[in-house]
PDB file of C-alpha atoms and ligand atoms in Angstrom:
ATOM      1  CA  MET A   1     -21.536  -9.714-137.994  1.00  0.00           C
ATOM      2  CA  LEU A   2     -23.014  -7.289-135.450  1.00  0.00           C
ATOM      3  CA  LYS A   3     -26.539  -7.144-136.867  1.00  0.00           C
ATOM      4  CA  ASP A   4     -29.074  -6.440-134.055  1.00  0.00           C
ATOM      5  CA  LYS A   5     -26.317  -6.140-131.427  1.00  0.00           C
ATOM      6  CA  VAL A   6     -26.264  -3.261-128.931  1.00  0.00           C
ATOM      7  CA  ALA A   7     -22.858  -1.848-128.043  1.00  0.00           C
ATOM      8  CA  ILE A   8     -21.630   0.766-125.583  1.00  0.00           C
ATOM      9  CA  VAL A   9     -18.355   2.470-126.508  1.00  0.00           C
ATOM     10  CA  THR A  10     -16.830   4.845-123.942  1.00  0.00           C
ATOM     11  CA  GLY A  11     -14.712   7.832-124.947  1.00  0.00           C
ATOM     12  CA  ALA A  12     -16.308   7.554-128.368  1.00  0.00           C
ATOM     13  CA  ALA A  13     -16.640  11.240-129.319  1.00  0.00           C
ATOM     14  CA  GLN A  14     -13.341  11.175-131.224  1.00  0.00           C
ATOM     15  CA  GLY A  15     -10.229   9.185-132.107  1.00  0.00           C
ATOM     16  CA  ILE A  16     -10.152   5.421-131.628  1.00  0.00           C
ATOM     17  CA  GLY A  17     -13.544   5.240-129.884  1.00  0.00           C
ATOM     18  CA  LYS A  18     -15.235   7.088-132.743  1.00  0.00           C
ATOM     19  CA  ALA A  19     -13.648   4.766-135.329  1.00  0.00           C
ATOM     20  CA  ILE A  20     -14.769   1.710-133.327  1.00  0.00           C
ATOM     21  CA  SER A  21     -18.332   3.069-133.056  1.00  0.00           C
ATOM     22  CA  ILE A  22     -18.602   3.809-136.764  1.00  0.00           C
ATOM     23  CA  SER A  23     -17.217   0.398-137.719  1.00  0.00           C
ATOM     24  CA  PHE A  24     -19.689  -1.314-135.346  1.00  0.00           C
ATOM     25  CA  ALA A  25     -22.596   0.697-136.784  1.00  0.00           C
ATOM     26  CA  ARG A  26     -21.508  -0.027-140.359  1.00  0.00           C
ATOM     27  CA  ASP A  27     -21.584  -3.691-139.372  1.00  0.00           C
ATOM     28  CA  GLY A  28     -25.178  -3.446-138.137  1.00  0.00           C
ATOM     29  CA  ALA A  29     -24.873  -2.618-134.423  1.00  0.00           C
ATOM     30  CA  THR A  30     -26.785   0.025-132.475  1.00  0.00           C
ATOM     31  CA  VAL A  31     -24.154   2.075-130.647  1.00  0.00           C
ATOM     32  CA  VAL A  32     -24.227   4.139-127.449  1.00  0.00           C
ATOM     33  CA  ILE A  33     -21.620   6.893-127.705  1.00  0.00           C
ATOM     34  CA  ALA A  34     -20.619   7.602-124.073  1.00  0.00           C
ATOM     35  CA  ASP A  35     -18.261  10.508-123.500  1.00  0.00           C
ATOM     36  CA  VAL A  36     -17.597  13.596-121.378  1.00  0.00           C
ATOM     37  CA  ASP A  37     -17.784  15.551-124.651  1.00  0.00           C
ATOM     38  CA  LEU A  38     -21.514  15.524-125.443  1.00  0.00           C
ATOM     39  CA  ILE A  39     -21.182  17.767-128.510  1.00  0.00           C
ATOM     40  CA  GLY A  40     -18.572  15.461-130.050  1.00  0.00           C
ATOM     41  CA  ALA A  41     -20.672  12.425-129.116  1.00  0.00           C
ATOM     42  CA  GLY A  42     -23.715  14.025-130.787  1.00  0.00           C
ATOM     43  CA  ALA A  43     -21.712  14.576-133.980  1.00  0.00           C
ATOM     44  CA  VAL A  44     -20.763  10.866-134.056  1.00  0.00           C
ATOM     45  CA  VAL A  45     -24.431   9.943-133.579  1.00  0.00           C
ATOM     46  CA  SER A  46     -25.394  12.167-136.553  1.00  0.00           C
ATOM     47  CA  GLU A  47     -22.735  10.457-138.672  1.00  0.00           C
ATOM     48  CA  ILE A  48     -24.093   7.031-137.706  1.00  0.00           C
ATOM     49  CA  GLN A  49     -27.713   8.092-138.291  1.00  0.00           C
ATOM     50  CA  SER A  50     -26.745   9.298-141.772  1.00  0.00           C
ATOM     51  CA  MET A  51     -25.782   5.645-142.416  1.00  0.00           C
ATOM     52  CA  ARG A  52     -29.390   4.759-141.417  1.00  0.00           C
ATOM     53  CA  LYS A  53     -28.216   3.064-138.231  1.00  0.00           C
ATOM     54  CA  LYS A  54     -29.244   3.705-134.619  1.00  0.00           C
ATOM     55  CA  ALA A  55     -27.055   5.498-132.066  1.00  0.00           C
ATOM     56  CA  LEU A  56     -27.445   7.426-128.815  1.00  0.00           C
ATOM     57  CA  ALA A  57     -25.118  10.031-127.284  1.00  0.00           C
ATOM     58  CA  LEU A  58     -24.769   9.998-123.491  1.00  0.00           C
ATOM     59  CA  LEU A  59     -22.819  12.359-121.252  1.00  0.00           C
ATOM     60  CA  VAL A  60     -20.838  10.021-119.012  1.00  0.00           C
ATOM     61  CA  ASP A  61     -17.728  10.420-116.924  1.00  0.00           C
ATOM     62  CA  VAL A  62     -16.633   6.788-116.607  1.00  0.00           C
ATOM     63  CA  SER A  63     -14.763   7.485-113.369  1.00  0.00           C
ATOM     64  CA  CYS A  64     -18.102   8.233-111.659  1.00  0.00           C
ATOM     65  CA  SER A  65     -19.962   5.032-110.731  1.00  0.00           C
ATOM     66  CA  ARG A  66     -23.319   6.841-110.467  1.00  0.00           C
ATOM     67  CA  GLU A  67     -23.012   8.168-114.018  1.00  0.00           C
ATOM     68  CA  VAL A  68     -22.036   4.715-115.274  1.00  0.00           C
ATOM     69  CA  GLU A  69     -25.045   3.182-113.527  1.00  0.00           C
ATOM     70  CA  ALA A  70     -27.283   5.795-115.197  1.00  0.00           C
ATOM     71  CA  MET A  71     -25.674   5.013-118.588  1.00  0.00           C
ATOM     72  CA  VAL A  72     -26.592   1.331-118.262  1.00  0.00           C
ATOM     73  CA  ILE A  73     -30.151   2.071-117.084  1.00  0.00           C
ATOM     74  CA  ARG A  74     -30.704   4.475-119.992  1.00  0.00           C
ATOM     75  CA  THR A  75     -29.260   2.024-122.542  1.00  0.00           C
ATOM     76  CA  LEU A  76     -31.485  -0.794-121.276  1.00  0.00           C
ATOM     77  CA  ASP A  77     -34.544   1.519-121.292  1.00  0.00           C
ATOM     78  CA  GLU A  78     -33.811   2.529-124.859  1.00  0.00           C
ATOM     79  CA  PHE A  79     -32.491  -0.675-126.471  1.00  0.00           C
ATOM     80  CA  LYS A  80     -33.476  -3.476-123.987  1.00  0.00           C
ATOM     81  CA  LYS A  81     -30.067  -5.218-123.870  1.00  0.00           C
ATOM     82  CA  ILE A  82     -26.294  -4.739-124.014  1.00  0.00           C
ATOM     83  CA  ASP A  83     -24.271  -7.215-126.086  1.00  0.00           C
ATOM     84  CA  ILE A  84     -20.922  -5.423-126.317  1.00  0.00           C
ATOM     85  CA  LEU A  85     -18.964  -3.074-124.055  1.00  0.00           C
ATOM     86  CA  VAL A  86     -15.808  -1.326-125.256  1.00  0.00           C
ATOM     87  CA  ASN A  87     -13.868   0.412-122.480  1.00  0.00           C
ATOM     88  CA  ASN A  88     -11.986   2.929-124.563  1.00  0.00           C
ATOM     89  CA  ALA A  89     -12.088   6.191-122.540  1.00  0.00           C
ATOM     90  CA  GLY A  90      -8.550   7.048-121.523  1.00  0.00           C
ATOM     91  CA  ILE A  91      -6.267   9.993-120.850  1.00  0.00           C
ATOM     92  CA  THR A  92      -2.552  10.696-120.415  1.00  0.00           C
ATOM     93  CA  ARG A  93      -0.992  13.086-117.896  1.00  0.00           C
ATOM     94  CA  ASP A  94       2.710  12.474-118.533  1.00  0.00           C
ATOM     95  CA  SER A  95       5.665  13.548-116.429  1.00  0.00           C
ATOM     96  CA  PHE A  96       8.659  11.956-114.777  1.00  0.00           C
ATOM     97  CA  LEU A  97       7.898  10.279-111.465  1.00  0.00           C
ATOM     98  CA  ILE A  98       9.559  12.763-109.139  1.00  0.00           C
ATOM     99  CA  ARG A  99       7.609  15.618-110.724  1.00  0.00           C
ATOM    100  CA  MET A 100       4.278  13.796-110.951  1.00  0.00           C
ATOM    101  CA  SER A 101       1.491  15.351-108.888  1.00  0.00           C
ATOM    102  CA  ASP A 102      -0.966  13.327-106.815  1.00  0.00           C
ATOM    103  CA  GLU A 103      -3.678  14.722-109.082  1.00  0.00           C
ATOM    104  CA  ASN A 104      -2.060  13.445-112.292  1.00  0.00           C
ATOM    105  CA  TRP A 105      -1.584  10.002-110.782  1.00  0.00           C
ATOM    106  CA  THR A 106      -5.146   9.791-109.448  1.00  0.00           C
ATOM    107  CA  GLN A 107      -6.871  11.209-112.532  1.00  0.00           C
ATOM    108  CA  VAL A 108      -5.244   8.704-114.885  1.00  0.00           C
ATOM    109  CA  ILE A 109      -5.939   5.714-112.628  1.00  0.00           C
ATOM    110  CA  ASP A 110      -9.524   6.897-111.980  1.00  0.00           C
ATOM    111  CA  ILE A 111     -10.429   7.274-115.657  1.00  0.00           C
ATOM    112  CA  ASN A 112      -8.340   4.548-117.345  1.00  0.00           C
ATOM    113  CA  LEU A 113      -8.660   1.802-114.733  1.00  0.00           C
ATOM    114  CA  LYS A 114     -11.483   2.559-112.307  1.00  0.00           C
ATOM    115  CA  GLY A 115     -13.576   3.792-115.256  1.00  0.00           C
ATOM    116  CA  ALA A 116     -13.272   0.385-116.917  1.00  0.00           C
ATOM    117  CA  PHE A 117     -14.015  -1.328-113.584  1.00  0.00           C
ATOM    118  CA  ASN A 118     -17.172   0.799-113.147  1.00  0.00           C
ATOM    119  CA  CYS A 119     -18.427  -0.021-116.651  1.00  0.00           C
ATOM    120  CA  CYS A 120     -17.570  -3.745-116.458  1.00  0.00           C
ATOM    121  CA  ARG A 121     -19.344  -4.074-113.097  1.00  0.00           C
ATOM    122  CA  GLU A 122     -22.591  -2.460-114.277  1.00  0.00           C
ATOM    123  CA  VAL A 123     -22.683  -4.057-117.716  1.00  0.00           C
ATOM    124  CA  ALA A 124     -21.693  -7.527-116.450  1.00  0.00           C
ATOM    125  CA  LYS A 125     -24.873  -7.643-114.330  1.00  0.00           C
ATOM    126  CA  THR A 126     -27.089  -7.559-117.409  1.00  0.00           C
ATOM    127  CA  MET A 127     -24.740  -9.738-119.530  1.00  0.00           C
ATOM    128  CA  ILE A 128     -24.715 -12.417-116.792  1.00  0.00           C
ATOM    129  CA  LYS A 129     -28.528 -12.501-116.848  1.00  0.00           C
ATOM    130  CA  LYS A 130     -28.621 -13.178-120.575  1.00  0.00           C
ATOM    131  CA  ARG A 131     -25.536 -15.423-120.407  1.00  0.00           C
ATOM    132  CA  SER A 132     -23.711 -13.767-123.294  1.00  0.00           C
ATOM    133  CA  GLY A 133     -21.620 -10.726-124.062  1.00  0.00           C
ATOM    134  CA  LYS A 134     -18.334  -9.372-125.296  1.00  0.00           C
ATOM    135  CA  ILE A 135     -16.188  -6.944-123.294  1.00  0.00           C
ATOM    136  CA  ILE A 136     -13.175  -5.350-124.956  1.00  0.00           C
ATOM    137  CA  ASN A 137     -10.758  -3.159-123.029  1.00  0.00           C
ATOM    138  CA  ILE A 138      -8.551  -0.753-124.935  1.00  0.00           C
ATOM    139  CA  ALA A 139      -5.203  -0.993-123.161  1.00  0.00           C
ATOM    140  CA  SER A 140      -1.816  -0.007-124.643  1.00  0.00           C
ATOM    141  CA  ILE A 141       1.473  -1.737-125.383  1.00  0.00           C
ATOM    142  CA  VAL A 142       2.865   0.607-122.722  1.00  0.00           C
ATOM    143  CA  GLY A 143       0.948  -1.540-120.204  1.00  0.00           C
ATOM    144  CA  LEU A 144       3.167  -4.440-121.288  1.00  0.00           C
ATOM    145  CA  THR A 145       6.509  -2.690-121.781  1.00  0.00           C
ATOM    146  CA  GLY A 146       6.388   0.367-119.487  1.00  0.00           C
ATOM    147  CA  ASN A 147       7.474   3.789-120.705  1.00  0.00           C
ATOM    148  CA  LYS A 148       9.576   6.648-119.351  1.00  0.00           C
ATOM    149  CA  GLY A 149       7.417   9.558-118.174  1.00  0.00           C
ATOM    150  CA  GLN A 150       4.264   7.458-118.019  1.00  0.00           C
ATOM    151  CA  VAL A 151       4.274   5.584-114.681  1.00  0.00           C
ATOM    152  CA  ASN A 152       0.622   6.549-114.136  1.00  0.00           C
ATOM    153  CA  TYR A 153      -0.535   5.649-117.659  1.00  0.00           C
ATOM    154  CA  ALA A 154       1.501   2.417-117.874  1.00  0.00           C
ATOM    155  CA  ALA A 155       0.261   1.329-114.433  1.00  0.00           C
ATOM    156  CA  SER A 156      -3.347   2.018-115.470  1.00  0.00           C
ATOM    157  CA  LYS A 157      -2.978  -0.008-118.677  1.00  0.00           C
ATOM    158  CA  ALA A 158      -1.105  -2.876-116.972  1.00  0.00           C
ATOM    159  CA  GLY A 159      -3.907  -2.862-114.389  1.00  0.00           C
ATOM    160  CA  LEU A 160      -6.470  -2.969-117.189  1.00  0.00           C
ATOM    161  CA  ILE A 161      -4.758  -6.060-118.621  1.00  0.00           C
ATOM    162  CA  GLY A 162      -4.881  -7.722-115.176  1.00  0.00           C
ATOM    163  CA  LEU A 163      -8.554  -6.777-114.887  1.00  0.00           C
ATOM    164  CA  THR A 164      -9.201  -8.255-118.364  1.00  0.00           C
ATOM    165  CA  LYS A 165      -7.624 -11.619-117.536  1.00  0.00           C
ATOM    166  CA  SER A 166      -9.282 -11.901-114.103  1.00  0.00           C
ATOM    167  CA  LEU A 167     -12.699 -10.956-115.453  1.00  0.00           C
ATOM    168  CA  ALA A 168     -12.291 -13.355-118.389  1.00  0.00           C
ATOM    169  CA  ARG A 169     -11.865 -16.180-115.858  1.00  0.00           C
ATOM    170  CA  GLU A 170     -14.775 -14.926-113.730  1.00  0.00           C
ATOM    171  CA  LEU A 171     -17.260 -14.566-116.593  1.00  0.00           C
ATOM    172  CA  ALA A 172     -16.263 -17.426-118.904  1.00  0.00           C
ATOM    173  CA  ALA A 173     -18.840 -19.824-117.455  1.00  0.00           C
ATOM    174  CA  ARG A 174     -21.547 -17.196-118.145  1.00  0.00           C
ATOM    175  CA  GLY A 175     -20.785 -17.064-121.872  1.00  0.00           C
ATOM    176  CA  ILE A 176     -19.037 -13.687-121.681  1.00  0.00           C
ATOM    177  CA  ASN A 177     -15.719 -13.081-123.444  1.00  0.00           C
ATOM    178  CA  VAL A 178     -13.346 -10.456-122.063  1.00  0.00           C
ATOM    179  CA  ASN A 179     -10.314  -9.383-124.099  1.00  0.00           C
ATOM    180  CA  ALA A 180      -7.999  -6.418-124.504  1.00  0.00           C
ATOM    181  CA  VAL A 181      -6.599  -4.587-127.505  1.00  0.00           C
ATOM    182  CA  ALA A 182      -3.201  -2.987-126.974  1.00  0.00           C
ATOM    183  CA  PRO A 183      -2.571  -0.292-129.577  1.00  0.00           C
ATOM    184  CA  GLY A 184       0.966   0.874-130.271  1.00  0.00           C
ATOM    185  CA  PHE A 185       1.680   4.192-131.964  1.00  0.00           C
ATOM    186  CA  ILE A 186      -1.638   5.340-133.446  1.00  0.00           C
ATOM    187  CA  GLU A 187      -2.193   8.664-135.216  1.00  0.00           C
ATOM    188  CA  THR A 188      -4.716  10.552-133.028  1.00  0.00           C
ATOM    189  CA  THR A 189      -4.896  13.819-131.078  1.00  0.00           C
ATOM    190  CA  MET A 190      -3.251  11.913-128.198  1.00  0.00           C
ATOM    191  CA  THR A 191      -0.099  11.379-130.308  1.00  0.00           C
ATOM    192  CA  GLU A 192      -0.108  14.462-132.536  1.00  0.00           C
ATOM    193  CA  GLU A 193       1.232  16.547-129.629  1.00  0.00           C
ATOM    194  CA  LEU A 194       4.519  14.544-129.696  1.00  0.00           C
ATOM    195  CA  SER A 195       7.613  16.251-131.144  1.00  0.00           C
ATOM    196  CA  GLU A 196       8.687  15.374-134.713  1.00  0.00           C
ATOM    197  CA  SER A 197      11.946  13.842-133.428  1.00  0.00           C
ATOM    198  CA  LEU A 198      10.072  11.588-130.986  1.00  0.00           C
ATOM    199  CA  LYS A 199       7.630  10.564-133.730  1.00  0.00           C
ATOM    200  CA  GLU A 200      10.565   9.647-135.999  1.00  0.00           C
ATOM    201  CA  LYS A 201      12.174   7.651-133.187  1.00  0.00           C
ATOM    202  CA  MET A 202       8.923   5.747-132.627  1.00  0.00           C
ATOM    203  CA  LEU A 203       8.521   4.993-136.356  1.00  0.00           C
ATOM    204  CA  GLY A 204      12.050   3.548-136.375  1.00  0.00           C
ATOM    205  CA  LYS A 205      10.872   0.906-133.891  1.00  0.00           C
ATOM    206  CA  ILE A 206       7.912  -0.291-135.996  1.00  0.00           C
ATOM    207  CA  PRO A 207       8.651  -3.275-138.290  1.00  0.00           C
ATOM    208  CA  LEU A 208       5.654  -2.427-140.517  1.00  0.00           C
ATOM    209  CA  ALA A 209       7.255   1.047-140.854  1.00  0.00           C
ATOM    210  CA  ARG A 210       4.174   3.220-140.360  1.00  0.00           C
ATOM    211  CA  ALA A 211       2.081   4.621-137.569  1.00  0.00           C
ATOM    212  CA  GLY A 212      -1.192   2.790-136.970  1.00  0.00           C
ATOM    213  CA  SER A 213      -4.542   4.327-137.853  1.00  0.00           C
ATOM    214  CA  VAL A 214      -7.688   4.430-135.733  1.00  0.00           C
ATOM    215  CA  ASP A 215      -9.199   2.025-138.278  1.00  0.00           C
ATOM    216  CA  ASP A 216      -6.430  -0.515-137.584  1.00  0.00           C
ATOM    217  CA  VAL A 217      -7.551  -0.558-133.935  1.00  0.00           C
ATOM    218  CA  ALA A 218     -11.248  -0.594-134.892  1.00  0.00           C
ATOM    219  CA  LYS A 219     -10.770  -3.693-137.085  1.00  0.00           C
ATOM    220  CA  ALA A 220      -9.223  -5.737-134.244  1.00  0.00           C
ATOM    221  CA  THR A 221     -11.956  -4.554-131.868  1.00  0.00           C
ATOM    222  CA  LEU A 222     -14.698  -5.463-134.361  1.00  0.00           C
ATOM    223  CA  PHE A 223     -13.190  -8.949-134.652  1.00  0.00           C
ATOM    224  CA  LEU A 224     -13.199  -9.414-130.850  1.00  0.00           C
ATOM    225  CA  ALA A 225     -16.784  -8.132-130.657  1.00  0.00           C
ATOM    226  CA  SER A 226     -17.969 -10.582-133.321  1.00  0.00           C
ATOM    227  CA  GLU A 227     -18.845 -14.286-133.290  1.00  0.00           C
ATOM    228  CA  TYR A 228     -15.487 -14.932-134.980  1.00  0.00           C
ATOM    229  CA  ALA A 229     -13.938 -14.453-131.530  1.00  0.00           C
ATOM    230  CA  ASP A 230     -16.340 -16.735-129.645  1.00  0.00           C
ATOM    231  CA  TYR A 231     -13.507 -19.051-128.558  1.00  0.00           C
ATOM    232  CA  ILE A 232     -11.115 -16.251-127.548  1.00  0.00           C
ATOM    233  CA  THR A 233     -11.043 -14.876-124.011  1.00  0.00           C
ATOM    234  CA  GLY A 234      -8.493 -13.351-121.645  1.00  0.00           C
ATOM    235  CA  GLN A 235      -6.219 -12.323-124.526  1.00  0.00           C
ATOM    236  CA  VAL A 236      -4.367  -9.139-125.357  1.00  0.00           C
ATOM    237  CA  ILE A 237      -4.128  -8.396-129.082  1.00  0.00           C
ATOM    238  CA  ASN A 238      -1.335  -5.969-129.880  1.00  0.00           C
ATOM    239  CA  VAL A 239      -2.166  -3.622-132.757  1.00  0.00           C
ATOM    240  CA  ASP A 240       1.262  -2.068-133.069  1.00  0.00           C
ATOM    241  CA  GLY A 241       2.806  -2.925-136.453  1.00  0.00           C
ATOM    242  CA  GLY A 242       5.019  -5.463-134.711  1.00  0.00           C
ATOM    243  CA  MET A 243       6.568  -2.935-132.305  1.00  0.00           C
ATOM    244  CA  ILE A 244       6.661  -5.494-129.506  1.00  0.00           C
ATOM    245  CA  MET A 245       6.796  -9.235-130.108  1.00  0.00           C
TER     246      MET A 245
HETATM  247  P1  LIG B   1      -8.658  10.680-127.526  1.00  0.00           P
HETATM  248  O1  LIG B   1      -8.596  11.062-128.965  1.00  0.00           O
HETATM  249  O2  LIG B   1      -8.125  11.590-126.485  1.00  0.00           O
HETATM  250  O3  LIG B   1     -10.197  10.307-127.191  1.00  0.00           O
HETATM  251  C1  LIG B   1     -10.584   9.904-125.907  1.00  0.00           C
HETATM  252  C2  LIG B   1     -12.010  10.335-125.671  1.00  0.00           C
HETATM  253  O4  LIG B   1     -12.352   9.959-124.319  1.00  0.00           O
HETATM  254  C3  LIG B   1     -12.219  11.836-125.755  1.00  0.00           C
HETATM  255  O5  LIG B   1     -13.429  12.139-126.410  1.00  0.00           O
HETATM  256  C4  LIG B   1     -12.282  12.258-124.284  1.00  0.00           C
HETATM  257  O6  LIG B   1     -13.004  13.447-124.073  1.00  0.00           O
HETATM  258  C5  LIG B   1     -12.979  11.056-123.698  1.00  0.00           C
HETATM  259  N1  LIG B   1     -12.842  10.995-122.239  1.00  0.00           N
HETATM  260  C6  LIG B   1     -11.834  11.472-121.471  1.00  0.00           C
HETATM  261  N2  LIG B   1     -12.101  11.260-120.171  1.00  0.00           N
HETATM  262  C7  LIG B   1     -13.289  10.626-120.113  1.00  0.00           C
HETATM  263  C8  LIG B   1     -14.106  10.172-119.048  1.00  0.00           C
HETATM  264  N3  LIG B   1     -13.759  10.338-117.763  1.00  0.00           N
HETATM  265  N4  LIG B   1     -15.283   9.561-119.333  1.00  0.00           N
HETATM  266  C9  LIG B   1     -15.686   9.409-120.614  1.00  0.00           C
HETATM  267  N5  LIG B   1     -14.961   9.849-121.669  1.00  0.00           N
HETATM  268  C10 LIG B   1     -13.775  10.438-121.425  1.00  0.00           C
HETATM  269  O7  LIG B   1      -7.915   9.271-127.287  1.00  0.00           O
HETATM  270  P2  LIG B   1      -7.488   8.125-128.334  1.00  0.00           P
HETATM  271  O8  LIG B   1      -6.124   8.411-128.805  1.00  0.00           O
HETATM  272  O9  LIG B   1      -8.568   7.891-129.303  1.00  0.00           O
HETATM  273  O10 LIG B   1      -7.354   6.897-127.318  1.00  0.00           O
HETATM  274  C11 LIG B   1      -8.446   6.054-127.014  1.00  0.00           C
HETATM  275  C12 LIG B   1      -7.944   4.916-126.140  1.00  0.00           C
HETATM  276  O11 LIG B   1      -6.866   4.238-126.792  1.00  0.00           O
HETATM  277  C13 LIG B   1      -7.396   5.385-124.787  1.00  0.00           C
HETATM  278  O12 LIG B   1      -7.761   4.470-123.787  1.00  0.00           O
HETATM  279  C14 LIG B   1      -5.897   5.357-124.994  1.00  0.00           C
HETATM  280  O13 LIG B   1      -5.196   5.172-123.789  1.00  0.00           O
HETATM  281  C15 LIG B   1      -5.755   4.172-125.927  1.00  0.00           C
HETATM  282  N6  LIG B   1      -4.515   4.206-126.707  1.00  0.00           N
HETATM  283  C16 LIG B   1      -4.268   5.199-127.614  1.00  0.00           C
HETATM  284  C17 LIG B   1      -3.069   5.184-128.330  1.00  0.00           C
HETATM  285  C18 LIG B   1      -2.754   6.225-129.358  1.00  0.00           C
HETATM  286  O14 LIG B   1      -1.673   6.159-129.952  1.00  0.00           O
HETATM  287  N7  LIG B   1      -3.604   7.199-129.600  1.00  0.00           N
HETATM  288  C19 LIG B   1      -2.140   4.173-128.123  1.00  0.00           C
HETATM  289  C20 LIG B   1      -2.429   3.187-127.187  1.00  0.00           C
HETATM  290  C21 LIG B   1      -3.616   3.210-126.495  1.00  0.00           C
HETATM  291  P3  LIG B   1     -12.164  14.855-123.949  1.00  0.00           P
HETATM  292  O15 LIG B   1     -11.357  14.958-125.202  1.00  0.00           O
HETATM  293  O16 LIG B   1     -13.232  15.883-123.815  1.00  0.00           O
HETATM  294  O17 LIG B   1     -11.299  14.682-122.728  1.00  0.00           O
END
């Protein structure tokens, strides 16, 4: 499906971004692994190269527009085009509102929301020129439902959904599809820090009665990146075992 496509995946050194990158590469894409963790990104590139596919690790802080600009220039130098952008880089800095520091608010908004804005803006320029492209934003069901202790994170993900729908309208006439994936409770380092009792409580809310895997999220992302999703834009696909309906 993704044969000869060039994809950039942010926050791809581990977790969901790594699974997305490997599934894209397995499907034939060349993948740019953009992350603040260059060692982790390099390890993902080695894994992809061992599958005899092309990949490139880049040190990029998505919240910095200059670094994002450099990422796009380097990708175009190396691979000549960008067909797919996955805005996956994201962090949590949880606490209840009255105890939340300015820093924890700003950091989460800067990386999760402004980071996606930075990447969309740079990549859209080249996608508009070739009148095609697929942008997929990794949001969260928390952006739809809200969550106690996560006003910063939920606001960033709700903002990302608003960005997705607005950009989908803006870029539709240029042949560019913009969609979001909203994962629910996925087993990653982000969730392994949760207490056992909280994990059990979360599992009780999932009709499919299991936590999601990074591959569950990768499969939905691969679908949206492929030609099978050519007539889909401005949508949010929940990958949450039916947690919210
Ligand atoms: P993860 O395991 O923490 O991986 C995120 C990656 O992004 C890490 O390699 C991290 O590097 C990198 N990163 C952090 N800040 C960055 C920046 N400024 N620029 C570039 N890269 C940066 O996270 P995950 O669980 O795979 O989550 C991936 C995405 O899915 C996030 O957007 C998250 O909000 C979303 N999501 C996850 C879940 C879940 O259950 N896990 C549920 C819903 C949504 P460092 O580790 O060095 O910081």
